[in-house]
Coordinates of C-alpha atoms and ligand atoms in Angstrom, one line a residue:
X1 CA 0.0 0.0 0.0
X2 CA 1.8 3.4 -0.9
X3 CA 0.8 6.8 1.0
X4 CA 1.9 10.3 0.3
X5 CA 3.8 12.5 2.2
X6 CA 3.3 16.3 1.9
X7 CA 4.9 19.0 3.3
X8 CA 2.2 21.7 3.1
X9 CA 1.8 25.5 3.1
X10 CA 2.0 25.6 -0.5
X11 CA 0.7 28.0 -2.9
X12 CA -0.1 26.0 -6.4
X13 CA 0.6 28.3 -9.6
X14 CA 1.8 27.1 -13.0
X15 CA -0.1 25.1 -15.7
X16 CA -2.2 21.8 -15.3
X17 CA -3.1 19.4 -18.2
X18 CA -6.5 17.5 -17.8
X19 CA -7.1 13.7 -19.1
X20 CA -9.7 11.9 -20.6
X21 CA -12.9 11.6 -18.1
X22 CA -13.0 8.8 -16.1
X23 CA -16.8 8.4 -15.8
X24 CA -16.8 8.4 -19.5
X25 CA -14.0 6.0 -20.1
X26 CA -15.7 3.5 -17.7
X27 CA -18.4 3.2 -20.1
X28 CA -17.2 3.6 -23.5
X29 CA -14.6 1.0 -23.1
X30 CA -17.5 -1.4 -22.2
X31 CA -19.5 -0.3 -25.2
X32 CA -16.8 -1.2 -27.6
X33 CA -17.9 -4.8 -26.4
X34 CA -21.0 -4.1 -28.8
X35 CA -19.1 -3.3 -31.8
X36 CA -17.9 -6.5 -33.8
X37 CA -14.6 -4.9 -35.3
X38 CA -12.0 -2.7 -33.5
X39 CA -12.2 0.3 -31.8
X40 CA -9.6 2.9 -31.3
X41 CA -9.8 5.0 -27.8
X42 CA -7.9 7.8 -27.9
X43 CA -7.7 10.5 -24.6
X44 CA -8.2 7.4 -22.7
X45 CA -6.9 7.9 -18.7
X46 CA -4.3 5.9 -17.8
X47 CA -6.0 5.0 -14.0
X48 CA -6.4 2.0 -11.8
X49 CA -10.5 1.7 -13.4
X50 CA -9.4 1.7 -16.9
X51 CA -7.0 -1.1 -16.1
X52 CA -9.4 -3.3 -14.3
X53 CA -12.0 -2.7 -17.2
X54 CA -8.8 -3.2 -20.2
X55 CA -8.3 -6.5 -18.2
X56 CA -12.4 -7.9 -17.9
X57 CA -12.7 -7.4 -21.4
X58 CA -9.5 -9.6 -22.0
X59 CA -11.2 -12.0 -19.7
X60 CA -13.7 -11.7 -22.3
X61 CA -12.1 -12.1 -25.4
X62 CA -11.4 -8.8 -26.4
X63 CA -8.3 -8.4 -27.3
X64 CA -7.0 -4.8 -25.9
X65 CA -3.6 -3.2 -26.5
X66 CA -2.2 -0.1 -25.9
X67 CA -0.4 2.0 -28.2
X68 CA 0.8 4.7 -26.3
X69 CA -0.6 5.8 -22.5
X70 CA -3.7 7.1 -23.8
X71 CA -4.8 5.1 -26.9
X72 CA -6.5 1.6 -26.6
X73 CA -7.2 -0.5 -29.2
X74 CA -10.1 -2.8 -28.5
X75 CA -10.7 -5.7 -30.7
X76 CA -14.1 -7.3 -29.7
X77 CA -14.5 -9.6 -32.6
X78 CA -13.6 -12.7 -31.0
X79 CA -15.9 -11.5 -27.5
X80 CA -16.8 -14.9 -25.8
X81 CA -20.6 -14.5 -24.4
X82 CA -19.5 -15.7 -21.0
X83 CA -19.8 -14.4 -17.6
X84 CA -17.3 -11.4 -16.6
X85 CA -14.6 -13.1 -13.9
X86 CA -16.8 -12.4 -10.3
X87 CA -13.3 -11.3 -9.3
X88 CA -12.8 -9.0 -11.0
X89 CA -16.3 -7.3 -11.5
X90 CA -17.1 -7.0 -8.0
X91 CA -14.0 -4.6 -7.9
X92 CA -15.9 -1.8 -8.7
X93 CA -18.9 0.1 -9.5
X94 CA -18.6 0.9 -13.1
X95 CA -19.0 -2.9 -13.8
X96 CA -22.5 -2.6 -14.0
X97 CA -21.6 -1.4 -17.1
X98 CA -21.5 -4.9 -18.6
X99 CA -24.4 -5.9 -17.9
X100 CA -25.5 -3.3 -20.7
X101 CA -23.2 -4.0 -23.3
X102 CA -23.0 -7.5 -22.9
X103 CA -26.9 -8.3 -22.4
X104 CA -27.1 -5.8 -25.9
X105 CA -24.6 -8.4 -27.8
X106 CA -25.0 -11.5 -26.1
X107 CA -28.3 -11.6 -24.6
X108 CA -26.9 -12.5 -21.5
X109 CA -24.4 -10.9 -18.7
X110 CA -23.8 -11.7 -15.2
X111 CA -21.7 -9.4 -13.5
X112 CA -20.4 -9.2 -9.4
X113 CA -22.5 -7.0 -7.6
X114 CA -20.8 -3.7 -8.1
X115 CA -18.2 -2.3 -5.8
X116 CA -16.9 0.8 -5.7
X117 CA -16.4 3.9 -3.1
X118 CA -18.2 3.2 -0.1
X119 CA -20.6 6.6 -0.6
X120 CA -23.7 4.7 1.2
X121 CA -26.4 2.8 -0.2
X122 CA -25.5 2.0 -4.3
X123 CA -29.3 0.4 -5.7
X124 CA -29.7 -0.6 -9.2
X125 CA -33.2 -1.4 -9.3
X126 CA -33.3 1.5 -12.3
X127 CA -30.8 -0.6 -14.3
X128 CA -32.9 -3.9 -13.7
X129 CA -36.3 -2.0 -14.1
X130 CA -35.1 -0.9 -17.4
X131 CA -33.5 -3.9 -18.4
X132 CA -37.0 -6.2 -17.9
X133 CA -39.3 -3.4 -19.5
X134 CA -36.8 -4.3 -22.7
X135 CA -37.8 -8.0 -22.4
X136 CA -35.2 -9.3 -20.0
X137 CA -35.4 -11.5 -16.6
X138 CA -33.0 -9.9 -14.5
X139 CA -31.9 -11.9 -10.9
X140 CA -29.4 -11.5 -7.8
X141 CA -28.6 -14.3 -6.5
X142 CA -24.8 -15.3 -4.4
X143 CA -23.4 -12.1 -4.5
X144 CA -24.1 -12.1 -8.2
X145 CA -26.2 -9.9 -10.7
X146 CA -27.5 -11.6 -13.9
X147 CA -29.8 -10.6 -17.3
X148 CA -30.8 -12.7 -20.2
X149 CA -33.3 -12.1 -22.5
X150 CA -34.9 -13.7 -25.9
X151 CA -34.8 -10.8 -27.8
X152 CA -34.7 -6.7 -26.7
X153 CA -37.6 -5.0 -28.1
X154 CA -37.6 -1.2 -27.6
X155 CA -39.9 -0.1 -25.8
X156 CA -41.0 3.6 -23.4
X157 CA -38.8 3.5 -20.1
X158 CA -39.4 6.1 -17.2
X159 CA -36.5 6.2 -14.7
X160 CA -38.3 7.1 -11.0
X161 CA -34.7 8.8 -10.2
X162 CA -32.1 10.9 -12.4
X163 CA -29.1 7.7 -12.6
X164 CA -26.1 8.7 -14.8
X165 CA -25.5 4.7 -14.6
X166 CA -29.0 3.7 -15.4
X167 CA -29.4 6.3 -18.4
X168 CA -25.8 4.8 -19.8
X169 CA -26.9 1.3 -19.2
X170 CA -29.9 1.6 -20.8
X171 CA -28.5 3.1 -23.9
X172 CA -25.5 0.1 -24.2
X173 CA -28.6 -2.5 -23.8
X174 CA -30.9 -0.7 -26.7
X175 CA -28.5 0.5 -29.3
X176 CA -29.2 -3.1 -30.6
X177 CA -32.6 -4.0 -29.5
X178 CA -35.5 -4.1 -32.2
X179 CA -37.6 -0.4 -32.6
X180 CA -37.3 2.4 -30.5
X181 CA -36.3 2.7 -27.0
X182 CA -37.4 6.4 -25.1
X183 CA -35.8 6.9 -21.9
X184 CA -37.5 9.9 -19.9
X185 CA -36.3 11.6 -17.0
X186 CA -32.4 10.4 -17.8
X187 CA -29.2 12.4 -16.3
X188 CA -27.2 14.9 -18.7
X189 CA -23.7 15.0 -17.3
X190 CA -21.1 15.4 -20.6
X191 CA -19.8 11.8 -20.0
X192 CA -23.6 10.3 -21.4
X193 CA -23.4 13.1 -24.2
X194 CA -19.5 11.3 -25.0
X195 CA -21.3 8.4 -24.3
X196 CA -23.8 8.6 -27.1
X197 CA -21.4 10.5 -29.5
X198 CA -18.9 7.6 -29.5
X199 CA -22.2 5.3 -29.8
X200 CA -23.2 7.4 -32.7
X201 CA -19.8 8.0 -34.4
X202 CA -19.9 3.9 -35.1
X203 CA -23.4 3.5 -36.3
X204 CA -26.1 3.6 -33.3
X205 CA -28.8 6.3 -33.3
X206 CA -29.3 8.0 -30.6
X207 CA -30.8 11.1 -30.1
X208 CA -31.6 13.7 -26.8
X209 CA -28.6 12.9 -24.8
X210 CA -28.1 15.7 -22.5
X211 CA -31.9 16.5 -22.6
X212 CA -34.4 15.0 -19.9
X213 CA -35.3 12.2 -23.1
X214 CA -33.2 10.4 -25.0
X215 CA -34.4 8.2 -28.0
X216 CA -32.7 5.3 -29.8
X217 CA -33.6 3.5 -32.6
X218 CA -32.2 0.1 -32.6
X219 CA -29.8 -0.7 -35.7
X220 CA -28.2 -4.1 -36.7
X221 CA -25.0 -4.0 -35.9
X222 CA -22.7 -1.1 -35.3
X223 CA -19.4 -1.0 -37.4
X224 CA -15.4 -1.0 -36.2
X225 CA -12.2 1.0 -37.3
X226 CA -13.5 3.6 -36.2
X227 CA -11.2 6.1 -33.8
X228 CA -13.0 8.5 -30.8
X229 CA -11.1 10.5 -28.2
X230 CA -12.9 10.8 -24.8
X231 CA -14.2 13.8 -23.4
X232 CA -12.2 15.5 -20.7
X233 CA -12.6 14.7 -17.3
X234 CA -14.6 17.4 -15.8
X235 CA -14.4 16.3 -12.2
X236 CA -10.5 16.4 -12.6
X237 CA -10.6 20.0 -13.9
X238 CA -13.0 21.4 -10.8
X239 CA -10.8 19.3 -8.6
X240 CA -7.6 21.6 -9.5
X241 CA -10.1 24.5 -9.7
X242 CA -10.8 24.3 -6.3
X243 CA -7.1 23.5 -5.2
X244 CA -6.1 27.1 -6.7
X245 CA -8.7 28.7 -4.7
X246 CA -7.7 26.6 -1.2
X247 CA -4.1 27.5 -2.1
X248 CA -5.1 31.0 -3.2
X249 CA -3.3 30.2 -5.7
X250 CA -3.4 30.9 -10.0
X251 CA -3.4 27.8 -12.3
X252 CA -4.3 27.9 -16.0
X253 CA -6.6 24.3 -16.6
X254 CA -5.6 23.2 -19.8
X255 CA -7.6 20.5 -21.8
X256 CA -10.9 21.4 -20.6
X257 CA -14.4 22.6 -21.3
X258 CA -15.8 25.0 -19.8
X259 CA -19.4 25.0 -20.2
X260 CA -19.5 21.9 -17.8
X261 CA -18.2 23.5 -15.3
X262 CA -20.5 26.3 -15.0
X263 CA -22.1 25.3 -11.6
X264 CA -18.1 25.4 -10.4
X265 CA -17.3 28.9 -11.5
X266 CA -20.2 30.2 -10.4
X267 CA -19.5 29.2 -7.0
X268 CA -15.9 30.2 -7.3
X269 CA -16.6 33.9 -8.0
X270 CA -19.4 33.8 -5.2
X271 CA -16.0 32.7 -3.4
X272 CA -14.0 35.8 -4.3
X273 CA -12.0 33.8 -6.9
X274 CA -11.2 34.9 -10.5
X275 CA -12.1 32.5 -13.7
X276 CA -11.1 33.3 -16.8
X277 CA -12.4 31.5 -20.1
X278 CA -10.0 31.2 -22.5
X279 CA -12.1 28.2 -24.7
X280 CA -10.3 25.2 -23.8
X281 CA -8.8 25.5 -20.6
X282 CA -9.8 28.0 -17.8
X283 CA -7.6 30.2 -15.5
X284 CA -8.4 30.0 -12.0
X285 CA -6.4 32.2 -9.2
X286 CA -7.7 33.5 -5.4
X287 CA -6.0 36.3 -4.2
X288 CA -8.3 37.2 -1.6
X289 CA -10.0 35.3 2.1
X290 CA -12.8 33.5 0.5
X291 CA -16.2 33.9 1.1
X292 CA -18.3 31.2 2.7
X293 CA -21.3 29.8 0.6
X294 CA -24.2 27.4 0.6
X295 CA -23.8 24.3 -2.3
X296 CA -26.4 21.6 -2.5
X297 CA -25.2 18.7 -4.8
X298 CA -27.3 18.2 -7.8
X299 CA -27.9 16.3 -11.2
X300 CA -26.0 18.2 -13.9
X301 CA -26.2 20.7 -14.5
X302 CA -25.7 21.4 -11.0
X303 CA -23.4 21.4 -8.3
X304 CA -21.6 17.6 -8.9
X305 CA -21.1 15.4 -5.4
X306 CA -18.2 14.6 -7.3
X307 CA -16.7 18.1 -6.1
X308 CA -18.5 18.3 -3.0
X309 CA -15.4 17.4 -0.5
X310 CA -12.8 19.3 -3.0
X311 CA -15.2 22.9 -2.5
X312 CA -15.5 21.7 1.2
X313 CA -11.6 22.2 1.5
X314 CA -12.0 26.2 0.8
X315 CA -15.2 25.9 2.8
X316 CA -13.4 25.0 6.0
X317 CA -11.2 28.1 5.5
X318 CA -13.4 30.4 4.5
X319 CA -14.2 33.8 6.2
X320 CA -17.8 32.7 7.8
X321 CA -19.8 29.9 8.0
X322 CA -21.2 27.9 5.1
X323 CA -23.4 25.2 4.5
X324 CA -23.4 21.9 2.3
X325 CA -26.1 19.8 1.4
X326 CA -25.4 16.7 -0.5
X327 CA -28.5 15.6 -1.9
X328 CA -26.8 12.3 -4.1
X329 CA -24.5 9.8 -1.8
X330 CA -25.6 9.4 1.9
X331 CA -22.0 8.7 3.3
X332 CA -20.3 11.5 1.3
X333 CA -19.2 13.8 4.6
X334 CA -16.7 11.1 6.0
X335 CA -14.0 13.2 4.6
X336 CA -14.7 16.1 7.4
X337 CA -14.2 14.0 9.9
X338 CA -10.4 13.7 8.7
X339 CA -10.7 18.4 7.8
X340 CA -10.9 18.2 11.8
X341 CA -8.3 16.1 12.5
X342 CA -6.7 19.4 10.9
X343 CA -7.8 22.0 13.2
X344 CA -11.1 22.3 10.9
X345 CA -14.9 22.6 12.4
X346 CA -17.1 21.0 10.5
X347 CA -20.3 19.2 11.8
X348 CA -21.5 16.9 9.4
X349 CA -25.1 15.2 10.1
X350 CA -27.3 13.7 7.3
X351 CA -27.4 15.1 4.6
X352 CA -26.4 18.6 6.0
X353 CA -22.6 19.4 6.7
X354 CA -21.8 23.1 8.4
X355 CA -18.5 24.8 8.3
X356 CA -17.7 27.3 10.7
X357 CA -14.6 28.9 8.5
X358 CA -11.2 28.4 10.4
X359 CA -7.7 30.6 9.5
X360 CA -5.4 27.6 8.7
X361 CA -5.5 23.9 8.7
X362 CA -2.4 22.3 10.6
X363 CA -0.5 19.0 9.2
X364 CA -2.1 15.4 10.3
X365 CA -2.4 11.6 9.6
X366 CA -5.4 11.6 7.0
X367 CA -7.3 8.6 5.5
X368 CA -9.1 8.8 1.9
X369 CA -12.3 7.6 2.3
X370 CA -12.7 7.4 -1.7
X371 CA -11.4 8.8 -4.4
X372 CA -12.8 12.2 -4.2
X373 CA -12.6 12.3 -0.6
X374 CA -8.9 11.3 -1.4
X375 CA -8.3 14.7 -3.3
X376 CA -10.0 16.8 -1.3
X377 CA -7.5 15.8 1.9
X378 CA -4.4 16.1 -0.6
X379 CA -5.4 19.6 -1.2
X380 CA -5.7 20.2 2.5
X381 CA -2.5 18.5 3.0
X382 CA -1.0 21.2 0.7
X383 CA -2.4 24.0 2.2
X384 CA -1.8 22.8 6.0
X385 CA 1.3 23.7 8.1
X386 CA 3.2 21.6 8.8
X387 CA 4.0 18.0 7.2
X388 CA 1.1 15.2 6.5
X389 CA 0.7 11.8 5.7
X390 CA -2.3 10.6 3.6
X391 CA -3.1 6.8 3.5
X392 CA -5.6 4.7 1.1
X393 CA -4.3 6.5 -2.1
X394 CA -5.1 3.5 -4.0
X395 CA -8.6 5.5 -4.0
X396 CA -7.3 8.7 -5.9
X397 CA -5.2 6.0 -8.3
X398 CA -8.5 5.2 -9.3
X399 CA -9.3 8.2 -10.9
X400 CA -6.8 10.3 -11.1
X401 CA -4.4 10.2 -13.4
X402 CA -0.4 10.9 -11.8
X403 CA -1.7 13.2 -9.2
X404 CA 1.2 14.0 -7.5
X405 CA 3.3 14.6 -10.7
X406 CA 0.4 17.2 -11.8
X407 CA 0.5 18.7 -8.0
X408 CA 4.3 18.9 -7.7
X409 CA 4.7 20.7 -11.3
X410 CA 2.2 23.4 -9.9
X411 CA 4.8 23.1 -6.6
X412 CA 3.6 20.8 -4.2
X413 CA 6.3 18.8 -2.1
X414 CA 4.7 15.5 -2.4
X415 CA 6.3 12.1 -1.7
X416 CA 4.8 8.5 -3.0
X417 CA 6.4 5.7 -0.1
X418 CA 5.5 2.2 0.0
X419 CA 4.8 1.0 2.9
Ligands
LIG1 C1 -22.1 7.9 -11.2 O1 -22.4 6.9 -10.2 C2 -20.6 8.2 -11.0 N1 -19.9 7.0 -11.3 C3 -20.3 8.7 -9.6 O2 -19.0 9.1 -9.6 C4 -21.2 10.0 -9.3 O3 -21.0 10.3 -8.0 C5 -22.6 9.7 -9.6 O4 -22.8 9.1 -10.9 C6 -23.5 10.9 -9.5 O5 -23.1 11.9 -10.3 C7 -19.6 6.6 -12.6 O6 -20.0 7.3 -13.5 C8 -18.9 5.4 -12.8 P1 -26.3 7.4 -10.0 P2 -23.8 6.1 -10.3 O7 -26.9 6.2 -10.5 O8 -24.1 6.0 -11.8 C9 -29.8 6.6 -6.8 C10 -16.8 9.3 -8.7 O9 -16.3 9.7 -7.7 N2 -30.1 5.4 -7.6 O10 -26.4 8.6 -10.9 O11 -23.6 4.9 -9.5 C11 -28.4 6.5 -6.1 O12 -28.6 5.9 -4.9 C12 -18.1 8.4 -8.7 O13 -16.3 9.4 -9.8 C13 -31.2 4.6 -7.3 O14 -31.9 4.9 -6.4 O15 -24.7 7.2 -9.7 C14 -28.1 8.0 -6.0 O16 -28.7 8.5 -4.8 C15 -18.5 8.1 -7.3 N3 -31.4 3.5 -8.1 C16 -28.6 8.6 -7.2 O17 -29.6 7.7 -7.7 C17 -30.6 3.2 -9.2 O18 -30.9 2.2 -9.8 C18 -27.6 8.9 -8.3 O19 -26.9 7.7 -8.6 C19 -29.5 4.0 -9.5 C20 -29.2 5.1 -8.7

């Protein structure tokens, strides 16, 4: 298990590249199981996820190669329609995603229940629901989920809550069902959009995504040599936004767009922080005590949960109290139990979080939660006085791509160990 040691009281400035999204990757790479030809990835993250996903679909016959750290080449010709390894599937969440892509090819899937962050209670009785009102028999049975059907027919589908994993699930399982499929009341976040686009770009037709309705019409087959670059990662972006406002610091965000992070900006100038749009990448700097503010996590287009511990960082420090609301995960506040080890005072309870603004957090022995829990204490490790140690890092490895590297060229003092 490696840890990170960080000397702190640093202000980041300089330049930040962004990689391909995570949450898109996660899915695309399992839709190229639909496609009987090759696929080419390009923008593709080079995280713990990928990997895990590169290797199930090798368990599946794909075969997968990289050309360079952030093109894949998937060859799904040869897919075997067995089960995903248990193993491996039950690793984490984005697995689900198989059940979609393989029940669209093969007609059948059985995945390990989903694993993943520990954010609360993960249902996905939307997924199932969907799955059956397109002609399957879904079951869960030994720590297993499974899905077969005849034959998908297309067919109306109203989700009862907004699921970015349902709406992408349901897509991979109707691109190739017979007729048309209308999914109402679906999430927007960019990565369905990419999503659908990649979908699209090799034959599918889909239309809506990023409205409240998508429709597909079921086609044949959907063709190969075909190359798509992934979106990038919008999470990643806010995450360094936010770590130049904690570290009142100024770091031009290169490789992003900025339209999905509206929500973000917003807040940032409520803040006292400075944006600037320069098209595809964003300058962020604080030079002043930041305001405290209210953020209630949302559906996109509003606030993500996925930057709800990163904005809670500048929220401990800020000059007043302020209030969070997450309205998505149920256990997404264990990261402020960690902020107080710092010196922070935060009192998290349900879905409500306050935090009284203190003048400086002081060094401690942190533990990552998850993965974004995990960045949001690396950012107050770099702010703090003093020298910290943060442990479970194998939850930012998920998601982030070299996270240190990016931190120490914008001058962070941060060590990887092995213990
Ligand atoms: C995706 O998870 C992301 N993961 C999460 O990112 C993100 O936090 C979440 O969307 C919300 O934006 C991936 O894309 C791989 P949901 P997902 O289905 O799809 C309830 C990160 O840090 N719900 O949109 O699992 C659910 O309990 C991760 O990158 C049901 O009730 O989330 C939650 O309250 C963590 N039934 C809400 O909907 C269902 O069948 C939203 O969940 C499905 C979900």
């Amino acid at each position: 298990m490696d840890k990170f040691i960080i000397e702190g009281n640093t202000k980041l400035c300089g330049e930040v590249e962004i990689s391909g999204a995570k949450n898109a990757a996660v899915a695309i790479l399992p839709a190229t199981l639909l496609i009987d030809g090759i696929t080419t990835l390009e923008n593709v993250p080079n995280i713990s996820d990928v990997k895990i996903i590169c290797n199930i679909l090798e368990a599946l016959g794909a075969k997968v190669s990289w050309t360079d750290e952030h093109t894949v080449v998937i060859d799904s010709r040869d897919l075997k329609c067995v089960n995903a390894p248990l193993e491996m599937t039950s690793k984490f969440r984005a697995s689900y995603y198989l059940l979609g892509a393989l029940l669209g090819r093969c007609h059948h899937a059985e995945v390990g229940i989903p694993g993943g962050c520990n954010l609360g209670a993960r249902p996905i009785d939307q997924h199932t629901k969907g799955f059956e009102v397109l002609g399957a028999t879904t079951s869960v049975s030994q720590g297993k989920i499974s899905a077969s059907a005849k034959k998908l027919i297309g067919a109306p589908i109203y989700f009862d809550v907004v699921s970015v994993g349902a709406t992408i699930n349901l897509i991979l399982a109707s691109v190739l069902a017979k007729g048309t499929t209308t999914l109402d009341n679906v999430a927007k976040e960019p990565h369905i959009v990419d999503v659908a686009n990649f979908l699209n770009s090799v034959g599918a037709e889909i239309r809506g995504a990023g409205t409240d309705t998508i429709k597909i019409n079921g086609v044949q087959s959907l063709s190969g040599n075909h190359t798509y670059s992934i979106v990038p990662d919008q999470i990643e972006a806010g995450t360094f936004m936010l770590a130049a406002v904690a570290s009142k610091g100024n770091i031009l965000i290169k490789n992003c767009i900025p339209e999905h992070l509206d929500s973000l900006s917003a807040k940032i100038i409520e803040m006292g922080g400075k944006i600037e749009d320069l098209g595809d990448s964003l300058r962020v700097s604080c030079n002043s005590k930041i305001n405290p503010t209210n953020i209630k996590t949302l559906p996109y287009p509003g606030f993500p949960t996925d930057l709800q511990p990163q904005i809670g960082v500048s929220l401990a420090i800020a000059n007043g109290t302020s209030i969070i609301n997450e309205s998505i995960w149920e256990s997404r506040f264990q990261y402020t139990d960690e902020l107080n080890k710092m010196g922070a005072q935060i009192t998290a309870q349900g879905k409500t979080a306050v935090f009284k603004g203190v003048k400086k957090l002081t060094a401690a022995h942190l533990y990552a939660t998850d993965l974004r829990a995990g960045a949001a204490l690396l950012i107050a490790c770099i702010i703090a006085d003093g020298q910290s140690e943060l442990y479970n890092i194998h939850y930012i490895d998920r998601g982030y791509e070299h996270i240190e590297d990016k931190f120490r060229k914008l001058g962070a003092k941060i060590k990887r160990v092995s213990e």
